[in-house]
Amino acid sequence: MTVRVRLFAALRERAGWSEREVEDVERVADVWPALGLGEEPPGLVFAVNKRYAERDDELADGDEVAVIPPVSGGSFRLSESPLSLEAVVAEVADEHAGAIATFVGTTRIESRGRTVTSLEYEAYAGMAEDVMAEIADELARRYDLCGIAIHHRVGRVGIGEPSVVIAVSAPHRGDALAACKDAIDTLKETVPLWKKEVYEGGEEWIGRGS
């Protein structure tokens, strides 16, 4: 059985090639050892025919297997302290980046016809950071990126204060802007974070997201 293997970013430079046919592999887990590139780096993700794959997935003759390194820069963090846009941008700074796109979500004073005094965020710590990292891995597969950082507040967030800050660096602005938008949209749908609106006369949990 023969499959075509594709490498990206640091893996491509390490190997000295971007595409190669590899023989005698039956499962995704067999691919890295067959490349002869030494010990497998942590955090690799595999895709078969442009879809994420598990390591025990079986391969078919002619499949394309992409070996995807984790995004090199950035971090995924929950914080009880005020967020810093400058700090998040610094985490994705890269000499290969031609653009850094940012998103800052802030607490607004009005929501659904009510005056808001503050927001409160609760998160499933540990899992929330892991899901943020998964979002970054998915974006790295779809776009040419240098780094992603996502910081999110937990606890009380006052009016006008940032609740989430995202920075994405990339060689080109199109990828940076698109990935930044996708990052916040996906975060709101998938990360185990919950928001309570505290308003004049009451409070209400309004579901997951920022």
Coordinates of C-alpha atoms in Angstrom, one line a residue:
M1 CA 0.0 0.0 0.0
T2 CA 1.3 3.5 -0.9
V3 CA 0.1 6.8 0.5
R4 CA 1.2 10.4 -0.3
V5 CA 2.5 12.2 2.8
R6 CA 2.5 16.0 3.1
L7 CA 4.5 18.0 5.7
F8 CA 4.2 21.6 6.7
A9 CA 6.1 24.4 8.4
A10 CA 8.9 23.2 10.7
L11 CA 8.3 19.6 9.8
R12 CA 8.8 20.4 6.1
E13 CA 12.0 22.2 6.9
R14 CA 13.2 19.4 9.2
A15 CA 12.6 16.7 6.5
G16 CA 13.8 18.8 3.5
W17 CA 10.7 17.9 1.5
S18 CA 7.0 18.7 1.4
E19 CA 5.5 15.7 -0.3
R20 CA 6.6 12.1 -0.6
E21 CA 5.1 8.7 -1.3
V22 CA 5.4 6.2 1.6
E23 CA 4.9 2.5 1.3
D24 CA 3.9 -0.3 3.6
V25 CA 1.7 1.6 6.0
E26 CA -1.7 0.4 7.1
R27 CA -2.8 2.8 9.8
V28 CA -2.3 6.5 10.5
A29 CA 0.0 5.5 13.4
D30 CA 2.4 3.9 11.0
V31 CA 3.1 7.0 9.0
W32 CA 5.5 8.9 11.3
P33 CA 7.8 5.9 12.0
A34 CA 7.9 5.3 8.2
L35 CA 9.2 8.7 7.6
G36 CA 12.5 8.1 9.3
L37 CA 12.6 11.5 10.9
G38 CA 13.4 10.5 14.5
E39 CA 11.3 10.8 17.6
E40 CA 7.8 12.1 16.9
P41 CA 7.4 15.7 18.1
P42 CA 4.6 16.3 20.6
G43 CA 1.3 17.7 19.5
L44 CA 1.2 16.4 15.9
V45 CA -2.2 16.1 14.2
F46 CA -3.0 13.9 11.2
A47 CA -5.5 14.4 8.4
V48 CA -6.4 11.9 5.7
N49 CA -7.8 13.2 2.5
K50 CA -8.2 16.7 4.2
R51 CA -10.2 15.3 7.2
Y52 CA -8.8 14.9 10.7
A53 CA -8.0 11.3 11.5
E54 CA -7.4 9.2 14.5
R55 CA -4.1 7.3 14.8
D56 CA -5.8 3.9 14.6
D57 CA -7.7 4.8 11.4
E58 CA -7.0 2.5 8.5
L59 CA -5.5 3.8 5.3
A60 CA -6.3 3.0 1.7
D61 CA -4.0 2.9 -1.3
G62 CA -3.5 6.4 -2.7
D63 CA -4.7 8.3 0.4
E64 CA -3.1 11.7 1.2
V65 CA -1.9 11.9 4.7
A66 CA -1.1 15.4 6.1
V67 CA 1.1 15.6 9.2
I68 CA 0.2 18.9 10.8
P69 CA 2.4 20.5 13.5
P70 CA 0.8 22.5 16.3
V71 CA 0.8 26.3 15.9
S72 CA 4.2 27.4 17.0
G73 CA 3.3 30.6 18.9
G74 CA 0.6 31.7 21.3
S75 CA -1.1 30.4 24.4
F76 CA -4.6 29.5 25.6
R77 CA -5.4 30.8 29.0
L78 CA -8.1 31.6 31.5
S79 CA -7.5 34.6 33.7
E80 CA -9.1 36.1 36.8
S81 CA -7.1 39.3 36.2
P82 CA -7.7 42.0 33.5
L83 CA -6.5 41.0 30.1
S84 CA -3.8 42.8 28.1
L85 CA -4.0 43.1 24.4
E86 CA -0.3 44.0 24.2
A87 CA 0.6 40.8 26.0
V88 CA -1.5 38.6 23.8
V89 CA 0.0 40.2 20.6
A90 CA 3.5 39.7 22.0
E91 CA 2.8 36.0 22.3
V92 CA 2.2 35.6 18.5
A93 CA 4.9 38.0 17.3
D94 CA 7.0 36.3 14.6
E95 CA 9.6 37.5 12.2
H96 CA 7.8 35.7 9.4
A97 CA 4.5 37.4 10.1
G98 CA 3.3 40.1 7.8
A99 CA 0.1 40.7 9.8
I100 CA -1.3 40.3 13.2
A101 CA -5.1 40.4 13.5
T102 CA -6.8 40.9 16.9
F103 CA -10.2 40.6 18.4
V104 CA -11.2 42.1 21.8
G105 CA -14.6 41.3 23.2
T106 CA -15.8 43.9 25.8
T107 CA -18.7 44.1 28.2
R108 CA -21.4 46.4 26.9
I109 CA -23.8 48.3 29.1
E110 CA -27.0 47.3 27.3
S111 CA -28.1 43.9 26.3
R112 CA -31.6 42.8 25.2
G113 CA -33.2 46.0 26.4
R114 CA -31.6 45.8 29.9
T115 CA -28.9 47.8 31.6
V116 CA -26.0 45.5 32.4
T117 CA -23.8 46.3 35.4
S118 CA -21.3 43.5 34.9
L119 CA -20.7 40.0 33.5
E120 CA -19.6 36.8 35.3
Y121 CA -17.8 34.0 33.5
E122 CA -17.5 30.4 34.7
A123 CA -15.3 27.9 32.9
Y124 CA -14.5 24.2 33.0
A125 CA -10.8 24.8 33.7
G126 CA -8.4 22.4 32.0
M127 CA -10.9 21.4 29.3
A128 CA -11.5 25.0 28.2
E129 CA -7.8 25.5 27.5
D130 CA -7.6 22.2 25.7
V131 CA -10.6 23.1 23.4
M132 CA -8.9 26.5 22.7
A133 CA -5.8 24.6 21.6
E134 CA -7.9 22.3 19.4
I135 CA -9.4 25.4 17.7
A136 CA -5.9 26.6 17.0
D137 CA -4.9 23.2 15.5
E138 CA -7.9 23.3 13.2
L139 CA -7.2 26.9 12.1
A140 CA -3.6 25.9 11.4
R141 CA -4.8 23.2 9.1
R142 CA -7.0 25.6 7.1
Y143 CA -4.8 28.7 7.1
D144 CA -1.1 29.6 6.8
L145 CA -0.4 30.9 10.3
C146 CA 2.5 31.8 12.5
G147 CA 0.8 31.8 15.9
I148 CA -2.5 32.0 17.8
A149 CA -3.2 33.2 21.3
I150 CA -6.5 33.2 23.1
H151 CA -7.0 34.7 26.6
H152 CA -10.4 34.6 28.3
R153 CA -11.5 36.1 31.6
V154 CA -13.3 34.2 34.3
G155 CA -15.1 35.7 37.3
R156 CA -16.5 39.3 37.3
V157 CA -15.9 41.5 34.3
G158 CA -16.9 45.2 34.5
I159 CA -18.5 47.4 31.9
G160 CA -16.0 48.2 29.1
E161 CA -13.5 45.6 30.2
P162 CA -12.2 42.9 27.8
S163 CA -13.6 39.5 28.4
V164 CA -11.7 37.8 25.6
V165 CA -8.6 38.7 23.6
I166 CA -7.5 36.8 20.5
A167 CA -4.4 37.5 18.4
V168 CA -3.5 35.7 15.2
S169 CA -0.3 36.2 13.2
A170 CA 0.3 35.1 9.7
P171 CA 2.5 35.8 6.7
H172 CA -0.5 37.4 4.9
R173 CA -3.3 39.5 6.2
G174 CA -6.1 37.5 4.6
D175 CA -5.2 34.4 6.6
A176 CA -4.8 36.4 9.8
L177 CA -8.1 38.2 9.5
A178 CA -10.1 35.0 8.5
A179 CA -8.6 32.9 11.2
C180 CA -9.2 35.5 13.8
K181 CA -12.9 35.7 12.9
D182 CA -13.2 31.9 12.8
A183 CA -11.5 31.7 16.2
I184 CA -14.0 33.8 18.1
D185 CA -17.0 32.2 16.2
T186 CA -15.8 28.7 17.1
L187 CA -14.9 29.6 20.7
K188 CA -18.4 30.8 21.3
E189 CA -19.8 27.5 20.1
T190 CA -17.4 24.9 21.6
V191 CA -15.4 26.1 24.6
P192 CA -17.0 25.2 28.0
L193 CA -17.5 28.8 29.2
W194 CA -20.7 30.2 30.6
K195 CA -21.8 33.8 30.9
K196 CA -24.1 35.4 33.5
E197 CA -25.5 38.9 32.9
V198 CA -25.8 41.0 36.0
Y199 CA -28.3 43.8 35.3
E200 CA -30.3 46.3 37.3
G201 CA -32.8 44.4 39.2
G202 CA -31.6 40.8 38.6
E203 CA -29.2 38.4 36.8
E204 CA -29.4 35.6 34.3
W205 CA -27.2 32.9 32.9
I206 CA -27.5 33.3 29.1
G207 CA -25.5 30.3 27.9
R208 CA -22.1 29.4 26.6
G209 CA -19.9 31.8 24.8
S210 CA -18.5 35.3 25.0

